[in-house]
Short mmCIF file of C-alpha atoms in Angstrom, two decimals:
data_model
loop_
_atom_site.label_atom_id
_atom_site.label_comp_id
_atom_site.label_asym_id
_atom_site.label_seq_id
_atom_site.Cartn_x
_atom_site.Cartn_y
_atom_site.Cartn_z
CA MET A 1 0.10 0.19 0.08
CA PRO A 2 1.02 3.52 -0.78
CA LYS A 3 2.48 5.69 2.30
CA ILE A 4 -0.37 8.22 2.79
CA GLY A 5 1.88 10.18 5.08
CA SER A 6 4.36 10.58 2.17
CA LEU A 7 1.74 11.85 -0.29
CA THR A 8 0.50 14.27 2.27
CA GLN A 9 4.03 15.63 2.71
CA LEU A 10 4.67 15.75 -1.00
CA HIS A 11 1.58 17.76 -1.41
CA GLN A 12 2.43 20.22 1.07
CA ILE A 13 5.94 20.81 -0.67
CA ASP A 14 4.14 21.23 -4.01
CA ARG A 15 1.55 23.58 -2.45
CA GLU A 16 4.55 25.70 -0.79
CA ALA A 17 6.42 25.55 -4.21
CA ARG A 18 3.30 26.90 -6.05
CA LEU A 19 2.94 29.74 -3.43
CA LEU A 20 6.63 30.69 -4.02
CA GLU A 21 6.11 30.44 -7.86
CA ARG A 22 3.22 32.81 -7.64
CA ALA A 23 5.28 35.31 -5.70
CA ILE A 24 8.04 35.05 -8.26
CA ALA A 25 5.27 35.85 -10.91
CA LEU A 26 4.13 39.00 -9.07
CA LEU A 27 7.79 40.45 -9.25
CA HIS A 28 7.81 39.82 -12.74
CA TRP A 29 4.26 41.23 -13.26
CA ASP A 30 5.47 44.38 -11.40
CA MET A 31 8.54 44.61 -13.34
CA ASP A 32 6.52 44.82 -16.67
CA ILE A 33 3.75 47.12 -15.36
CA ASN A 34 5.26 49.31 -12.68
CA LEU A 35 8.88 49.06 -11.93
CA PRO A 36 11.18 52.25 -11.88
CA PRO A 37 13.90 51.97 -14.44
CA LYS A 38 16.61 52.46 -11.74
CA ALA A 39 15.17 49.53 -9.77
CA VAL A 40 15.94 46.76 -12.39
CA GLU A 41 19.33 45.54 -10.83
CA GLU A 42 17.82 45.00 -7.46
CA ARG A 43 14.77 43.57 -8.86
CA SER A 44 17.05 40.98 -10.71
CA ASP A 45 18.75 40.18 -7.58
CA GLN A 46 15.39 39.54 -5.88
CA LEU A 47 14.12 37.23 -8.65
CA ALA A 48 17.40 35.38 -8.58
CA LEU A 49 17.19 34.74 -4.78
CA LEU A 50 13.57 33.55 -5.04
CA GLU A 51 14.35 31.37 -8.24
CA GLY A 52 17.10 29.82 -6.26
CA LEU A 53 14.87 29.27 -3.21
CA SER A 54 12.19 27.56 -5.50
CA HIS A 55 14.70 25.24 -7.05
CA GLU A 56 15.93 24.20 -3.53
CA MET A 57 12.38 23.55 -2.47
CA LEU A 58 11.58 21.47 -5.69
CA THR A 59 14.88 19.45 -5.78
CA GLY A 60 15.44 18.69 -2.00
CA LYS A 61 16.37 15.20 -1.47
CA ILE A 62 13.30 14.55 0.73
CA ASN A 63 11.37 14.87 -2.53
CA GLY A 64 13.36 12.04 -4.03
CA ARG A 65 12.72 9.97 -0.89
CA LEU A 66 9.05 10.70 -0.84
CA LEU A 67 8.65 9.80 -4.63
CA ASP A 68 10.49 6.47 -3.92
CA ASP A 69 8.22 5.74 -0.88
CA LEU A 70 5.10 6.25 -3.38
CA GLY A 71 6.69 3.76 -5.97
CA SER A 72 7.31 6.83 -8.60
CA THR A 73 10.41 6.16 -10.80
CA PRO A 74 11.35 7.75 -13.99
CA GLU A 75 10.22 4.55 -15.59
CA ASN A 76 7.04 4.58 -13.60
CA PRO A 77 6.44 8.18 -12.91
CA GLY A 78 2.74 7.41 -11.76
CA GLY A 79 3.82 5.22 -8.64
CA ASP A 80 1.81 2.61 -6.73
CA GLU A 81 -1.16 1.43 -8.53
CA GLY A 82 -3.06 1.40 -5.35
CA LEU A 83 -3.26 5.30 -5.48
CA SER A 84 -6.18 7.06 -7.28
CA PRO A 85 -5.86 8.02 -10.88
CA ALA A 86 -5.58 11.71 -9.86
CA GLU A 87 -3.08 11.09 -7.41
CA ARG A 88 -0.97 9.10 -9.93
CA ASP A 89 -1.35 11.98 -12.45
CA PHE A 90 0.12 14.31 -9.49
CA LEU A 91 2.95 12.11 -9.02
CA LYS A 92 3.73 11.79 -12.90
CA VAL A 93 3.83 15.71 -13.05
CA PHE A 94 5.61 16.15 -9.88
CA ARG A 95 8.31 13.31 -10.81
CA ARG A 96 8.80 15.04 -14.46
CA ASN A 97 9.37 18.45 -12.75
CA TYR A 98 11.72 16.92 -10.10
CA ASP A 99 13.68 14.94 -12.55
CA ARG A 100 14.25 17.92 -14.81
CA LEU A 101 15.18 20.38 -12.10
CA THR A 102 17.43 18.05 -10.24
CA LYS A 103 19.47 18.20 -13.52
CA LEU A 104 20.05 21.95 -13.17
CA PRO A 105 22.73 22.93 -10.74
CA ALA A 106 21.58 25.60 -8.39
CA ARG A 107 24.06 28.15 -9.42
CA PHE A 108 23.00 27.92 -13.02
CA VAL A 109 19.26 28.44 -12.00
CA LYS A 110 20.06 31.76 -10.17
CA ASP A 111 22.36 32.87 -12.73
CA ALA A 112 19.65 32.30 -15.50
CA ALA A 113 17.04 34.07 -13.49
CA ARG A 114 19.34 37.07 -12.88
CA ALA A 115 20.42 37.18 -16.76
CA GLU A 116 16.58 37.15 -17.57
CA GLY A 117 15.86 39.96 -15.10
CA LEU A 118 18.57 42.23 -16.97
CA SER A 119 17.56 40.85 -20.35
CA GLN A 120 13.98 42.01 -20.44
CA PRO A 121 14.52 45.82 -19.73
CA ALA A 122 17.29 45.59 -22.10
CA TRP A 123 15.03 44.42 -24.84
CA VAL A 124 12.62 47.15 -24.02
CA LYS A 125 15.25 49.81 -24.32
CA ALA A 126 16.52 48.52 -27.50
CA ARG A 127 12.92 48.07 -28.94
CA LYS A 128 12.16 51.64 -27.93
CA ASN A 129 15.42 52.94 -29.53
CA ASN A 130 15.36 50.43 -32.72
CA ASP A 131 18.80 49.47 -31.64
CA PHE A 132 19.65 45.58 -31.85
CA SER A 133 23.15 46.26 -30.42
CA ILE A 134 21.57 47.13 -26.99
CA PHE A 135 19.82 43.58 -26.71
CA LEU A 136 22.61 41.45 -28.58
CA PRO A 137 24.74 40.77 -25.54
CA HIS A 138 21.92 39.64 -23.48
CA LEU A 139 20.51 37.59 -26.38
CA LYS A 140 23.82 35.84 -26.74
CA LYS A 141 23.51 35.23 -22.95
CA MET A 142 19.90 33.94 -23.25
CA VAL A 143 21.11 31.53 -26.20
CA GLU A 144 23.91 30.22 -23.94
CA ILE A 145 21.84 29.63 -21.06
CA ALA A 146 19.12 27.77 -23.30
CA ARG A 147 22.10 25.55 -24.75
CA LYS A 148 23.17 24.58 -21.33
CA LYS A 149 19.70 23.83 -19.99
CA SER A 150 18.98 21.56 -23.00
CA SER A 151 22.16 19.96 -22.39
CA TYR A 152 21.85 19.20 -18.74
CA TRP A 153 18.60 17.46 -19.69
CA GLY A 154 20.59 15.11 -22.03
CA TYR A 155 19.22 16.25 -25.28
CA GLU A 156 21.42 15.66 -28.29
CA ASN A 157 19.44 18.26 -30.35
CA THR A 158 19.31 21.36 -28.28
CA TYR A 159 15.97 22.59 -29.91
CA ASP A 160 14.17 19.34 -29.21
CA GLY A 161 15.01 19.86 -25.42
CA LEU A 162 13.63 23.70 -25.51
CA ILE A 163 10.62 22.64 -27.39
CA SER A 164 9.90 20.07 -24.77
CA ILE A 165 9.44 22.77 -22.06
CA TYR A 166 6.38 23.96 -23.91
CA GLU A 167 5.23 20.87 -25.94
CA PRO A 168 6.26 17.87 -23.96
CA ASP A 169 4.98 15.44 -26.78
CA MET A 170 6.78 16.98 -29.81
CA THR A 171 10.37 17.48 -31.48
CA GLN A 172 11.24 19.85 -34.11
CA GLU A 173 10.70 17.14 -36.81
CA ASP A 174 6.98 16.57 -35.54
CA ILE A 175 6.44 20.33 -35.71
CA SER A 176 7.95 20.39 -39.22
CA ARG A 177 5.52 17.60 -40.69
CA LEU A 178 2.53 19.77 -39.26
CA PHE A 179 3.92 23.16 -40.37
CA THR A 180 5.11 22.22 -44.06
CA PRO A 181 1.62 21.62 -45.49
CA LEU A 182 0.09 24.29 -43.31
CA LYS A 183 2.77 26.78 -44.82
CA ASP A 184 1.89 25.52 -48.29
CA SER A 185 -1.87 25.89 -47.97
CA LEU A 186 -1.60 29.33 -46.39
CA VAL A 187 0.79 30.87 -49.11
CA LYS A 188 -1.70 29.64 -51.74
CA LEU A 189 -4.68 30.98 -50.06
CA ILE A 190 -3.01 34.31 -49.47
CA LYS A 191 -2.13 34.55 -53.31
CA GLN A 192 -5.73 33.88 -54.18
CA ILE A 193 -6.98 36.46 -51.72
CA GLN A 194 -4.73 39.15 -52.93
CA LYS A 195 -6.32 38.78 -56.45
CA ALA A 196 -9.64 39.37 -55.07
CA PRO A 197 -11.36 42.81 -54.53
CA GLN A 198 -10.17 44.18 -51.09
CA PRO A 199 -12.26 45.67 -48.15
CA ASN A 200 -11.64 49.05 -47.24
CA PRO A 201 -10.06 49.26 -43.67
CA ASP A 202 -9.39 53.05 -43.76
CA PHE A 203 -11.96 53.66 -40.69
CA LEU A 204 -9.74 51.23 -38.63
CA LYS A 205 -6.61 53.60 -39.25
CA LEU A 206 -8.37 56.70 -37.79
CA VAL A 207 -7.41 57.97 -34.15
CA TYR A 208 -9.58 56.30 -31.43
CA ASP A 209 -9.41 57.76 -27.84
CA VAL A 210 -7.40 55.42 -25.83
CA LYS A 211 -9.58 55.99 -22.50
CA LYS A 212 -12.69 54.80 -24.58
CA GLN A 213 -10.64 51.96 -25.83
CA GLU A 214 -10.03 50.80 -22.39
CA THR A 215 -13.82 51.36 -21.39
CA PHE A 216 -14.77 49.08 -24.49
CA ASN A 217 -12.08 46.32 -23.65
CA ARG A 218 -13.41 46.02 -20.18
CA GLU A 219 -16.98 45.50 -21.35
CA VAL A 220 -15.79 43.01 -24.06
CA MET A 221 -13.97 40.94 -21.25
CA ASN A 222 -17.14 41.01 -19.03
CA HIS A 223 -19.23 40.18 -22.05
CA ILE A 224 -17.47 36.85 -22.56
CA GLY A 225 -17.10 36.10 -18.81
CA PHE A 226 -14.01 37.35 -17.29
CA ASP A 227 -14.42 37.84 -13.59
CA GLU A 228 -12.89 41.14 -12.48
CA GLU A 229 -13.22 40.04 -8.98
CA ARG A 230 -10.74 37.16 -9.90
CA GLY A 231 -8.28 39.20 -12.04
CA ARG A 232 -7.62 42.51 -13.65
CA LEU A 233 -6.54 44.45 -16.90
CA ASP A 234 -3.36 46.41 -17.03
CA VAL A 235 -0.98 47.95 -19.94
CA SER A 236 2.28 46.44 -20.97
CA VAL A 237 4.55 46.87 -23.97
CA HIS A 238 3.72 43.21 -24.95
CA PRO A 239 0.23 41.82 -23.92
CA PHE A 240 0.51 38.63 -21.66
CA THR A 241 -1.38 36.69 -19.07
CA THR A 242 0.07 35.63 -15.60
CA SER A 243 -1.49 33.74 -12.82
CA LEU A 244 -0.76 34.98 -9.45
CA GLY A 245 -3.09 32.80 -7.61
CA THR A 246 -6.23 30.54 -7.99
CA ASP A 247 -8.24 33.81 -7.89
CA ASP A 248 -5.76 36.20 -9.16
CA VAL A 249 -5.27 35.92 -12.97
CA ARG A 250 -4.11 39.10 -14.63
CA ILE A 251 -3.94 40.14 -18.26
CA THR A 252 -2.47 43.11 -20.01
CA THR A 253 -3.02 44.80 -23.51
CA ARG A 254 -1.53 47.75 -25.25
CA TYR A 255 -3.31 50.72 -26.86
CA VAL A 256 -2.50 52.32 -30.17
CA PRO A 257 -4.44 55.34 -30.95
CA ASP A 258 -4.76 54.76 -34.72
CA ASN A 259 -5.07 51.01 -34.48
CA MET A 260 -7.99 50.49 -32.23
CA ILE A 261 -8.57 46.56 -33.00
CA SER A 262 -5.07 45.93 -32.03
CA SER A 263 -6.07 46.44 -28.35
CA VAL A 264 -9.51 44.70 -28.66
CA PHE A 265 -8.15 41.37 -30.01
CA SER A 266 -5.17 41.38 -27.78
CA THR A 267 -7.70 41.62 -24.93
CA ILE A 268 -9.87 39.15 -26.04
CA HIS A 269 -6.84 36.92 -26.80
CA GLU A 270 -5.68 37.32 -23.39
CA THR A 271 -8.91 36.75 -21.72
CA GLY A 272 -9.00 33.43 -23.44
CA HIS A 273 -5.72 32.50 -21.61
CA ALA A 274 -7.15 33.79 -18.28
CA LEU A 275 -10.54 31.85 -18.80
CA TYR A 276 -8.44 28.61 -19.15
CA GLU A 277 -6.55 29.37 -15.87
CA LEU A 278 -9.66 30.36 -14.09
CA GLY A 279 -11.41 27.10 -15.21
CA PHE A 280 -9.46 24.61 -13.58
CA PRO A 281 -11.48 22.38 -11.22
CA ARG A 282 -11.11 23.20 -7.54
CA GLU A 283 -9.62 19.84 -6.64
CA ILE A 284 -6.39 20.49 -8.40
CA GLN A 285 -6.13 24.28 -7.94
CA GLY A 286 -3.13 25.01 -6.11
CA THR A 287 -1.30 22.02 -7.25
CA CYS A 288 1.03 21.41 -10.26
CA LEU A 289 -1.69 19.70 -11.97
CA ALA A 290 -3.55 23.22 -12.24
CA ASP A 291 -1.85 24.26 -15.42
CA GLY A 292 -2.32 23.94 -19.01
CA ALA A 293 -1.46 20.58 -20.97
CA SER A 294 0.81 22.58 -23.13
CA MET A 295 1.60 26.05 -24.31
CA GLY A 296 -0.24 24.78 -27.65
CA ILE A 297 -3.36 23.77 -25.74
CA HIS A 298 -3.28 26.99 -23.83
CA GLU A 299 -2.83 29.02 -27.27
CA SER A 300 -5.99 26.90 -28.60
CA GLN A 301 -7.93 28.84 -26.04
CA SER A 302 -6.72 32.18 -26.65
CA ARG A 303 -6.75 32.03 -30.60
CA LEU A 304 -10.25 30.24 -30.53
CA TRP A 305 -11.72 33.26 -28.43
CA GLU A 306 -9.88 35.88 -30.47
CA ASN A 307 -10.48 34.61 -34.00
CA VAL A 308 -12.97 31.78 -34.37
CA ILE A 309 -15.47 33.40 -31.93
CA GLY A 310 -14.11 37.11 -31.63
CA ARG A 311 -13.90 37.78 -35.54
CA SER A 312 -17.31 36.31 -36.37
CA ARG A 313 -20.32 38.48 -37.17
CA GLU A 314 -22.29 36.63 -34.64
CA PHE A 315 -19.94 37.90 -31.82
CA TRP A 316 -20.29 41.59 -33.01
CA THR A 317 -24.08 41.55 -33.45
CA PRO A 318 -24.74 42.54 -29.88
CA LEU A 319 -21.54 44.59 -29.37
CA TYR A 320 -21.17 46.88 -32.45
CA GLY A 321 -23.78 49.21 -31.49
CA ARG A 322 -22.05 49.97 -28.43
CA LEU A 323 -18.57 50.43 -30.25
CA GLN A 324 -20.43 52.90 -32.59
CA HIS A 325 -21.80 54.91 -29.78
CA LEU A 326 -18.33 55.27 -28.19
CA PHE A 327 -16.84 56.22 -31.57
CA GLN A 328 -19.55 57.92 -33.41
CA LYS A 329 -17.22 60.01 -35.49
CA GLN A 330 -15.06 57.18 -36.80
CA LEU A 331 -17.82 54.45 -36.98
CA ASP A 332 -21.51 55.96 -37.41
CA PRO A 333 -21.24 55.52 -41.23
CA VAL A 334 -19.75 51.99 -41.13
CA ARG A 335 -22.34 49.09 -41.66
CA ILE A 336 -21.72 46.06 -39.48
CA ASP A 337 -20.88 43.86 -42.48
CA ASP A 338 -18.29 46.51 -43.55
CA PHE A 339 -16.50 46.40 -39.98
CA ILE A 340 -16.51 42.39 -40.05
CA LYS A 341 -14.91 42.50 -43.62
CA ALA A 342 -12.30 45.07 -42.29
CA VAL A 343 -11.27 43.27 -39.19
CA ASN A 344 -10.86 40.08 -41.14
CA ARG A 345 -9.03 41.61 -44.01
CA VAL A 346 -5.95 39.69 -45.09
CA GLU A 347 -3.07 41.99 -45.47
CA PRO A 348 0.46 40.45 -44.70
CA SER A 349 2.43 42.83 -42.40
CA CYS A 350 5.33 42.90 -40.08
CA ILE A 351 3.88 42.72 -36.67
CA ARG A 352 2.93 39.21 -35.51
CA VAL A 353 0.40 40.36 -32.75
CA ASP A 354 -1.57 42.30 -35.37
CA ALA A 355 -1.46 39.85 -38.05
CA ASP A 356 -4.47 38.66 -39.75
CA GLU A 357 -5.90 35.10 -39.15
CA VAL A 358 -4.42 33.73 -42.46
CA SER A 359 -1.04 35.21 -42.28
CA TYR A 360 -0.53 34.80 -38.52
CA SER A 361 0.87 31.09 -38.57
CA LEU A 362 3.36 32.08 -41.14
CA HIS A 363 4.79 34.57 -38.64
CA ILE A 364 5.29 31.53 -36.43
CA ILE A 365 6.73 29.29 -38.85
CA LEU A 366 9.25 31.95 -39.79
CA ARG A 367 10.45 32.14 -36.00
CA PHE A 368 10.34 28.30 -35.83
CA GLU A 369 12.62 28.12 -38.73
CA LEU A 370 14.89 31.00 -37.40
CA GLU A 371 15.19 29.24 -33.86
CA LYS A 372 16.10 25.84 -35.58
CA GLN A 373 18.72 27.50 -37.57
CA LEU A 374 20.06 29.28 -34.48
CA PHE A 375 20.39 26.23 -32.38
CA SER A 376 21.74 23.93 -35.13
CA GLY A 377 24.69 26.66 -35.55
CA VAL A 378 23.46 27.77 -39.27
CA LEU A 379 22.73 31.02 -37.65
CA THR A 380 24.41 33.14 -34.98
CA PRO A 381 22.57 35.89 -32.96
CA GLU A 382 24.29 38.48 -34.96
CA ASP A 383 22.54 37.03 -38.03
CA LEU A 384 19.13 37.25 -37.02
CA PRO A 385 18.08 40.86 -38.03
CA GLY A 386 19.06 40.15 -41.64
CA ALA A 387 17.71 36.53 -41.64
CA TRP A 388 14.58 37.82 -40.11
CA ARG A 389 14.16 40.50 -42.96
CA SER A 390 14.94 38.07 -45.63
CA MET A 391 12.55 35.50 -44.54
CA MET A 392 9.72 37.98 -43.95
CA LYS A 393 10.07 38.99 -47.58
CA GLU A 394 10.17 35.43 -48.69
CA TYR A 395 7.24 34.11 -46.58
CA LEU A 396 5.00 37.01 -46.38
CA GLY A 397 6.07 39.42 -49.18
CA VAL A 398 6.84 42.18 -46.48
CA ASP A 399 9.85 44.45 -46.29
CA ILE A 400 11.03 45.17 -42.72
CA ASN A 401 12.29 48.73 -42.36
CA THR A 402 13.41 48.72 -38.64
CA ASP A 403 14.44 46.00 -36.03
CA THR A 404 11.79 47.28 -33.88
CA GLN A 405 9.27 46.00 -36.49
CA GLY A 406 11.46 42.81 -37.00
CA VAL A 407 13.86 40.88 -34.76
CA LEU A 408 13.06 43.18 -31.65
CA GLN A 409 9.15 42.84 -31.82
CA ASP A 410 8.60 39.95 -29.57
CA VAL A 411 9.54 39.61 -25.74
CA HIS A 412 10.01 35.87 -25.78
CA TRP A 413 13.89 35.60 -26.67
CA SER A 414 14.53 38.13 -23.83
CA MET A 415 13.00 35.68 -21.47
CA GLY A 416 14.96 32.92 -22.87
CA SER A 417 11.87 31.46 -24.26
CA PHE A 418 13.19 29.60 -27.23
CA GLY A 419 10.94 26.67 -28.40
CA TYR A 420 7.78 28.73 -27.28
CA PHE A 421 6.84 30.23 -30.76
CA PRO A 422 5.54 27.07 -32.34
CA SER A 423 2.86 26.87 -29.73
CA TYR A 424 1.17 29.71 -31.22
CA ALA A 425 0.43 28.06 -34.62
CA LEU A 426 -0.08 24.75 -33.05
CA GLY A 427 -2.71 26.44 -30.95
CA ASN A 428 -4.49 27.32 -34.06
CA LEU A 429 -4.49 23.58 -35.01
CA TYR A 430 -5.53 22.33 -31.50
CA GLY A 431 -8.28 25.01 -31.47
CA LEU A 432 -10.08 24.14 -34.63
CA GLN A 433 -10.36 20.38 -33.72
CA ILE A 434 -11.54 21.19 -30.30
CA TRP A 435 -14.04 23.80 -31.74
CA ASN A 436 -15.49 21.33 -34.34
CA ARG A 437 -16.09 18.97 -31.57
CA LEU A 438 -17.84 21.59 -29.38
CA LYS A 439 -20.15 22.42 -32.57
CA LYS A 440 -21.16 18.88 -32.60
CA ASP A 441 -22.11 18.92 -28.99
CA ILE A 442 -23.70 22.47 -29.06
CA PRO A 443 -25.30 22.75 -32.59
CA GLN A 444 -26.76 26.14 -31.63
CA VAL A 445 -23.48 27.60 -30.69
CA TYR A 446 -23.48 30.56 -33.12
CA THR A 447 -27.08 31.43 -32.17
CA GLN A 448 -25.97 31.70 -28.69
CA ILE A 449 -22.86 33.95 -29.49
CA GLU A 450 -25.20 36.25 -31.43
CA ALA A 451 -27.31 36.41 -28.43
CA GLY A 452 -24.41 37.14 -26.27
CA SER A 453 -24.69 34.08 -24.21
CA PHE A 454 -21.52 32.18 -23.70
CA ARG A 455 -22.49 30.19 -20.54
CA GLU A 456 -22.97 26.72 -22.49
CA ILE A 457 -19.70 27.24 -24.39
CA GLN A 458 -17.82 27.88 -21.11
CA THR A 459 -19.55 24.96 -19.25
CA TRP A 460 -18.41 22.78 -22.07
CA LEU A 461 -14.91 23.86 -22.05
CA ARG A 462 -14.52 23.60 -18.38
CA ASP A 463 -16.17 20.13 -18.22
CA THR A 464 -14.50 18.65 -21.38
CA LEU A 465 -11.04 20.35 -21.51
CA TYR A 466 -10.12 22.52 -18.44
CA VAL A 467 -11.24 19.84 -15.97
CA TRP A 468 -7.96 17.91 -17.09
CA GLY A 469 -5.44 20.57 -16.30
CA LYS A 470 -2.07 19.01 -16.75
CA ARG A 471 -3.30 15.36 -15.93
CA LEU A 472 -3.08 14.41 -19.43
CA SER A 473 -0.46 14.88 -22.03
CA PRO A 474 -1.53 17.27 -25.07
CA SER A 475 -1.84 14.37 -27.57
CA ASP A 476 -3.89 12.17 -25.12
CA MET A 477 -6.06 15.16 -24.16
CA LEU A 478 -6.85 15.78 -27.83
CA VAL A 479 -7.72 12.44 -28.62
CA LYS A 480 -9.96 12.26 -25.42
CA VAL A 481 -11.64 15.49 -26.29
CA THR A 482 -11.86 15.08 -30.12
CA GLY A 483 -11.14 11.55 -30.83
CA LYS A 484 -8.60 12.24 -33.53
CA ALA A 485 -4.74 13.04 -33.39
CA LEU A 486 -3.39 16.59 -34.30
CA SER A 487 -3.89 17.53 -37.88
CA PRO A 488 -3.49 20.77 -40.03
CA ALA A 489 -6.53 19.80 -41.92
CA PRO A 490 -9.49 21.13 -39.83
CA PHE A 491 -7.66 24.46 -39.48
CA VAL A 492 -6.99 24.59 -43.11
CA GLN A 493 -10.44 23.69 -44.15
CA TYR A 494 -11.82 26.33 -41.72
CA ILE A 495 -9.72 29.09 -43.18
CA LYS A 496 -10.55 28.25 -46.62
CA ASP A 497 -14.28 28.02 -46.08
CA LYS A 498 -14.34 31.42 -44.01
CA TYR A 499 -12.15 33.65 -46.46
CA THR A 500 -13.85 31.87 -49.71
CA ASP A 501 -16.99 33.27 -48.32
CA LEU A 502 -15.71 36.65 -47.15
CA TYR A 503 -13.77 37.28 -50.36
CA GLY A 504 -16.06 35.67 -52.72
CA LEU A 505 -13.32 33.34 -54.06
CA GLY A 506 -14.51 30.78 -56.73
#
């Protein structure tokens, strides 16, 4: 029989580690939202100290003894078969985290945390000044740290080790097999769309008062079910979502006066992440199981709400009148059908977060290819600005005029989050398979969206997807929810059908 005392003790360690993790997340959130520029050095030291304490807590020898007591080994991470399925899933996740962390030296963890603390402000400054040289030494350091981390874990292919942080089921070859047909289909569709008559988006480029934008964004958040008693909306350079507790999930957006839809869809995107974080069942909240199965699964929710739901005519039917009321001068003469066509306009551009639904995945495939070449040695950090410009021209036909528009536009590399980017496009693929299943179970879903009712959608997502947290692997979860393995076909079919209708393609 399993030793229940050992299980209780392990849960207590996990609980305290989660509390410390949330404290670290709060310091990161504050760094992005409120931190005075001169406080960066000391904040980096604070983060290094806490990351070191977290590493010590999760790699203590007592954890190994407790896992052994419960029959959990690297070969049998779920432990004793006498435990409940939920407890065996808990052990499986705790064991994976333990095995990975114990392979990272404590000094390495502290040094990496401090380097990240210095890297992010350097990226912000470089981006603001359009000066890649400011960020380059920090980028080199983050690449070096990433290489060491993957090596400590025993990966021969460095990039596979980095991908495994975010997509534990996948290798770069698996992703390439999905992305190659996806890229071919999207490039072909974009060429067809570019030959068709284009909607006029000029009214979206007018100046929209930022305070009114914020008012509308909060209304949209509430409309789709974000509980402001369990979270908040703030402003940052790069929109993000972070969990600071079971009932404290925070999102950010950014406001551009002459690009109102950027903030609207960024807010919807981040709200999708937040709904997932807030939707885990109470019995796993506060444990290592209360997390997304992978970043791709997490992105499936943000991309689903942002695009499949958020860019539909049904979604805007109850909202557009309110938007017109706030911005009468800009939108009073614009019919809802023209608005829908404009917010779905396919126009390849340089900025990923503002990319249309069709070209977006090409931005991700570009970053995936750059990361592969960076960690295979084909490219060096110094090569990235030029390679970025060249591939943007090849993939999207877009000229990049500044590094702020190009290699400096995303925050991820400043955080050392190499291997993260593929999750965005994988999220599109996961999301459409999940959406197709949801539509079968809720045939009236678009009628409900048009009525401004999201209760049944949210209940289905919580009971069918969110309920599992991290208990299942992404591939097992997808099969359990949809009955099928991951494929680009559902997303490609959705995109073709939607944009053939919007653009009147033959």
